[in-house]
Amino acid sequence: MANEHVLIVEDDEDIAELLEYNLARQGYRPSCAGTGEEGLREAREGKPDLILLDLMLPGLSGLDVCRALKDSEATAGIPVIMLTAKGEEEDIVAGFNAGADDYVTKPFRPKILLARVQAVLRRGAATRADDDEPLQVGPLLIHPGRHEVADSDGVVDLTRTEFRILQFLASRPGWVFTRS
């Protein structure tokens, strides 16, 4: 049975209640926020394992919330599933470009959404397990747990952002990514 904390950021109380009920039935620990600002605060304070995020929120939009989460080192690793009525191609691309891990359009089927939640959490757990293993790329040895990179001349001086980008790219050889 799952025990992960899932933060639901949704202004429609009926949808939030439906999500909360179905997640709790599957053993997750759901909590809810009704605005973008509240969701951002809850994510920073509560460090959920996953966030279900509506795009159209009062105040701060879901896209802005997602960008803020992904731009902060403290919350960048929290997976985000966009859950929204906006299903146009441009909206979906904007969601992924903002940092979403998955995108589900309303209306949705609860069983399918729960399967997506489980899949995103499973991928995140696999990534976290790999984070402790040193990574060898050419002459570089990347130590994720120590935030350290070394080459034949010794330790390479990198900023946090440079380290995160290097680790991300090195752990996915051959993949192509957008600048964001």
mmCIF file of C-alpha atoms in Angstrom:
data_model
loop_
_atom_site.group_PDB
_atom_site.id
_atom_site.type_symbol
_atom_site.label_atom_id
_atom_site.label_comp_id
_atom_site.label_asym_id
_atom_site.label_seq_id
_atom_site.Cartn_x
_atom_site.Cartn_y
_atom_site.Cartn_z
ATOM 1 C CA MET A 1 0.000 0.000 0.000
ATOM 2 C CA ALA A 2 1.280 3.468 -0.899
ATOM 3 C CA ASN A 3 1.969 6.055 1.769
ATOM 4 C CA GLU A 4 3.237 8.974 -0.312
ATOM 5 C CA HIS A 5 2.026 12.505 0.320
ATOM 6 C CA VAL A 6 0.161 13.941 -2.698
ATOM 7 C CA LEU A 7 -0.628 17.654 -2.735
ATOM 8 C CA ILE A 8 -3.737 18.559 -4.741
ATOM 9 C CA VAL A 9 -3.751 22.171 -5.966
ATOM 10 C CA GLU A 10 -7.279 22.604 -7.306
ATOM 11 C CA ASP A 11 -9.801 25.430 -6.867
ATOM 12 C CA ASP A 12 -12.868 23.314 -7.728
ATOM 13 C CA GLU A 13 -13.882 21.808 -4.371
ATOM 14 C CA ASP A 14 -15.806 18.905 -5.955
ATOM 15 C CA ILE A 15 -12.805 17.804 -8.033
ATOM 16 C CA ALA A 16 -10.449 18.268 -5.075
ATOM 17 C CA GLU A 17 -12.736 16.131 -2.912
ATOM 18 C CA LEU A 18 -12.967 13.417 -5.603
ATOM 19 C CA LEU A 19 -9.175 13.340 -5.943
ATOM 20 C CA GLU A 20 -8.660 13.316 -2.186
ATOM 21 C CA TYR A 21 -11.115 10.440 -1.744
ATOM 22 C CA ASN A 22 -9.609 8.274 -4.514
ATOM 23 C CA LEU A 23 -6.020 8.916 -3.432
ATOM 24 C CA ALA A 24 -6.813 8.105 0.213
ATOM 25 C CA ARG A 25 -8.525 4.851 -0.861
ATOM 26 C CA GLN A 26 -5.274 3.825 -2.560
ATOM 27 C CA GLY A 27 -3.246 4.541 0.580
ATOM 28 C CA TYR A 28 -1.837 7.939 -0.378
ATOM 29 C CA ARG A 29 -1.823 10.858 2.065
ATOM 30 C CA PRO A 30 -3.610 13.645 0.143
ATOM 31 C CA SER A 31 -3.756 17.291 1.141
ATOM 32 C CA CYS A 32 -5.417 20.161 -0.696
ATOM 33 C CA ALA A 33 -4.708 23.767 -1.597
ATOM 34 C CA GLY A 34 -7.250 25.989 -3.365
ATOM 35 C CA THR A 35 -5.007 28.703 -4.837
ATOM 36 C CA GLY A 36 -1.641 28.848 -6.557
ATOM 37 C CA GLU A 37 -0.072 30.803 -3.693
ATOM 38 C CA GLU A 38 -1.389 28.329 -1.122
ATOM 39 C CA GLY A 39 -0.161 25.392 -3.231
ATOM 40 C CA LEU A 40 3.316 26.891 -3.547
ATOM 41 C CA ARG A 41 3.486 27.502 0.203
ATOM 42 C CA GLU A 42 2.256 23.960 0.983
ATOM 43 C CA ALA A 43 4.791 22.460 -1.439
ATOM 44 C CA ARG A 44 7.659 24.381 0.166
ATOM 45 C CA GLU A 45 6.607 23.581 3.723
ATOM 46 C CA GLY A 46 5.160 20.074 3.356
ATOM 47 C CA LYS A 47 7.547 18.649 0.718
ATOM 48 C CA PRO A 48 4.953 16.349 -0.899
ATOM 49 C CA ASP A 49 6.044 13.329 -2.930
ATOM 50 C CA LEU A 50 3.891 14.483 -5.878
ATOM 51 C CA ILE A 51 1.692 17.451 -6.828
ATOM 52 C CA LEU A 52 -1.534 17.333 -8.854
ATOM 53 C CA LEU A 53 -1.756 20.865 -10.228
ATOM 54 C CA ASP A 54 -4.627 22.631 -11.988
ATOM 55 C CA LEU A 55 -3.612 25.251 -14.557
ATOM 56 C CA MET A 56 -6.471 27.686 -14.063
ATOM 57 C CA LEU A 57 -6.199 28.790 -10.454
ATOM 58 C CA PRO A 58 -7.189 32.041 -8.784
ATOM 59 C CA GLY A 59 -4.174 34.306 -8.296
ATOM 60 C CA LEU A 60 -0.973 32.552 -9.307
ATOM 61 C CA SER A 61 -1.598 30.254 -12.307
ATOM 62 C CA GLY A 62 -0.651 26.585 -12.368
ATOM 63 C CA LEU A 63 2.073 27.304 -14.944
ATOM 64 C CA ASP A 64 3.583 29.953 -12.662
ATOM 65 C CA VAL A 65 3.400 27.586 -9.684
ATOM 66 C CA CYS A 66 5.110 24.831 -11.666
ATOM 67 C CA ARG A 67 7.878 27.172 -12.858
ATOM 68 C CA ALA A 68 8.452 28.444 -9.310
ATOM 69 C CA LEU A 69 8.662 24.875 -7.987
ATOM 70 C CA LYS A 70 11.115 23.770 -10.679
ATOM 71 C CA ASP A 71 13.257 26.918 -10.267
ATOM 72 C CA SER A 72 13.761 26.296 -6.547
ATOM 73 C CA GLU A 73 16.342 23.725 -5.514
ATOM 74 C CA ALA A 74 14.221 22.756 -2.499
ATOM 75 C CA THR A 75 11.207 21.775 -4.627
ATOM 76 C CA ALA A 76 12.648 21.059 -8.086
ATOM 77 C CA GLY A 77 12.597 17.301 -7.507
ATOM 78 C CA ILE A 78 8.899 17.114 -6.657
ATOM 79 C CA PRO A 79 7.058 15.551 -9.617
ATOM 80 C CA VAL A 80 4.109 17.547 -10.970
ATOM 81 C CA ILE A 81 1.112 16.218 -12.887
ATOM 82 C CA MET A 82 -0.892 18.970 -14.555
ATOM 83 C CA LEU A 83 -4.606 18.255 -14.244
ATOM 84 C CA THR A 84 -6.602 20.719 -16.299
ATOM 85 C CA ALA A 85 -9.446 21.378 -18.706
ATOM 86 C CA LYS A 86 -6.990 23.068 -21.084
ATOM 87 C CA GLY A 87 -6.286 20.325 -23.606
ATOM 88 C CA GLU A 88 -5.037 22.225 -26.650
ATOM 89 C CA GLU A 89 -1.634 21.286 -28.024
ATOM 90 C CA GLU A 90 -0.152 24.666 -27.013
ATOM 91 C CA ASP A 91 -1.417 24.247 -23.441
ATOM 92 C CA ILE A 92 0.084 20.772 -23.120
ATOM 93 C CA VAL A 93 3.438 21.914 -24.526
ATOM 94 C CA ALA A 94 3.419 24.932 -22.183
ATOM 95 C CA GLY A 95 2.778 22.582 -19.236
ATOM 96 C CA PHE A 96 5.700 20.342 -20.121
ATOM 97 C CA ASN A 97 7.936 23.353 -20.801
ATOM 98 C CA ALA A 98 7.082 24.694 -17.345
ATOM 99 C CA GLY A 99 8.412 21.432 -15.872
ATOM 100 C CA ALA A 100 5.377 19.141 -15.579
ATOM 101 C CA ASP A 101 6.126 15.420 -15.476
ATOM 102 C CA ASP A 102 2.737 14.456 -16.913
ATOM 103 C CA TYR A 103 -0.396 16.175 -18.225
ATOM 104 C CA VAL A 104 -3.967 14.952 -17.763
ATOM 105 C CA THR A 105 -6.984 16.709 -19.228
ATOM 106 C CA LYS A 106 -10.381 17.008 -17.560
ATOM 107 C CA PRO A 107 -12.660 15.203 -17.545
ATOM 108 C CA PHE A 108 -10.445 12.365 -16.401
ATOM 109 C CA ARG A 109 -10.992 8.806 -15.254
ATOM 110 C CA PRO A 110 -9.900 8.315 -11.639
ATOM 111 C CA LYS A 111 -8.375 4.848 -12.239
ATOM 112 C CA ILE A 112 -6.260 6.143 -15.118
ATOM 113 C CA LEU A 113 -5.150 9.166 -13.104
ATOM 114 C CA LEU A 114 -4.191 6.911 -10.181
ATOM 115 C CA ALA A 115 -2.148 4.738 -12.566
ATOM 116 C CA ARG A 116 -0.343 7.871 -13.806
ATOM 117 C CA VAL A 117 0.309 8.980 -10.217
ATOM 118 C CA GLN A 118 1.785 5.570 -9.444
ATOM 119 C CA ALA A 119 3.931 5.618 -12.610
ATOM 120 C CA VAL A 120 5.321 9.102 -11.933
ATOM 121 C CA LEU A 121 6.108 8.189 -8.318
ATOM 122 C CA ARG A 122 7.784 4.960 -9.473
ATOM 123 C CA ARG A 123 9.985 6.878 -11.946
ATOM 124 C CA GLY A 124 10.889 9.372 -9.226
ATOM 125 C CA ALA A 125 11.857 6.584 -6.815
ATOM 126 C CA ALA A 126 14.106 5.003 -9.456
ATOM 127 C CA THR A 127 15.799 8.355 -10.107
ATOM 128 C CA ARG A 128 16.355 8.985 -6.387
ATOM 129 C CA ALA A 129 17.883 5.510 -5.976
ATOM 130 C CA ASP A 130 20.342 6.299 -8.772
ATOM 131 C CA ASP A 131 21.275 9.640 -7.204
ATOM 132 C CA ASP A 132 23.661 8.032 -4.702
ATOM 133 C CA GLU A 133 25.729 6.164 -7.291
ATOM 134 C CA PRO A 134 28.829 7.948 -8.654
ATOM 135 C CA LEU A 135 28.571 8.521 -12.392
ATOM 136 C CA GLN A 136 31.576 8.189 -14.729
ATOM 137 C CA VAL A 137 31.432 10.238 -17.945
ATOM 138 C CA GLY A 138 34.697 10.305 -19.851
ATOM 139 C CA PRO A 139 37.330 11.718 -17.496
ATOM 140 C CA LEU A 140 34.687 13.087 -15.091
ATOM 141 C CA LEU A 141 33.527 11.314 -11.947
ATOM 142 C CA ILE A 142 30.261 12.803 -10.653
ATOM 143 C CA HIS A 143 29.354 12.158 -6.989
ATOM 144 C CA PRO A 144 25.665 13.146 -6.590
ATOM 145 C CA GLY A 145 25.512 12.616 -2.824
ATOM 146 C CA ARG A 146 28.499 14.907 -2.260
ATOM 147 C CA HIS A 147 27.655 17.375 -5.050
ATOM 148 C CA GLU A 148 31.202 16.918 -6.281
ATOM 149 C CA VAL A 149 32.780 16.483 -9.711
ATOM 150 C CA ALA A 150 36.353 15.319 -10.177
ATOM 151 C CA ASP A 151 38.607 14.816 -13.165
ATOM 152 C CA SER A 152 42.250 13.711 -13.494
ATOM 153 C CA ASP A 153 43.395 17.084 -12.084
ATOM 154 C CA GLY A 154 41.194 16.884 -8.976
ATOM 155 C CA VAL A 155 37.890 18.431 -7.907
ATOM 156 C CA VAL A 156 36.151 20.662 -10.463
ATOM 157 C CA ASP A 157 34.667 23.863 -9.022
ATOM 158 C CA LEU A 158 30.991 24.138 -10.107
ATOM 159 C CA THR A 159 28.017 26.150 -8.902
ATOM 160 C CA ARG A 160 24.932 24.241 -7.704
ATOM 161 C CA THR A 161 23.136 24.974 -10.963
ATOM 162 C CA GLU A 162 26.098 23.882 -13.080
ATOM 163 C CA PHE A 163 26.335 20.663 -11.038
ATOM 164 C CA ARG A 164 22.613 19.913 -11.428
ATOM 165 C CA ILE A 165 22.731 20.491 -15.186
ATOM 166 C CA LEU A 166 25.850 18.339 -15.578
ATOM 167 C CA GLN A 167 24.383 15.525 -13.471
ATOM 168 C CA PHE A 168 21.072 15.666 -15.352
ATOM 169 C CA LEU A 169 22.706 15.542 -18.792
ATOM 170 C CA ALA A 170 25.302 12.923 -17.817
ATOM 171 C CA SER A 171 22.639 10.593 -16.422
ATOM 172 C CA ARG A 172 20.770 10.654 -19.744
ATOM 173 C CA PRO A 173 23.377 10.148 -22.480
ATOM 174 C CA GLY A 174 22.098 10.572 -26.022
ATOM 175 C CA TRP A 175 18.874 12.354 -24.990
ATOM 176 C CA VAL A 176 17.968 15.713 -26.510
ATOM 177 C CA PHE A 177 16.537 18.444 -24.272
ATOM 178 C CA THR A 178 15.166 21.961 -24.682
ATOM 179 C CA ARG A 179 17.076 24.767 -23.039
ATOM 180 C CA SER A 180 14.520 24.965 -20.221
#
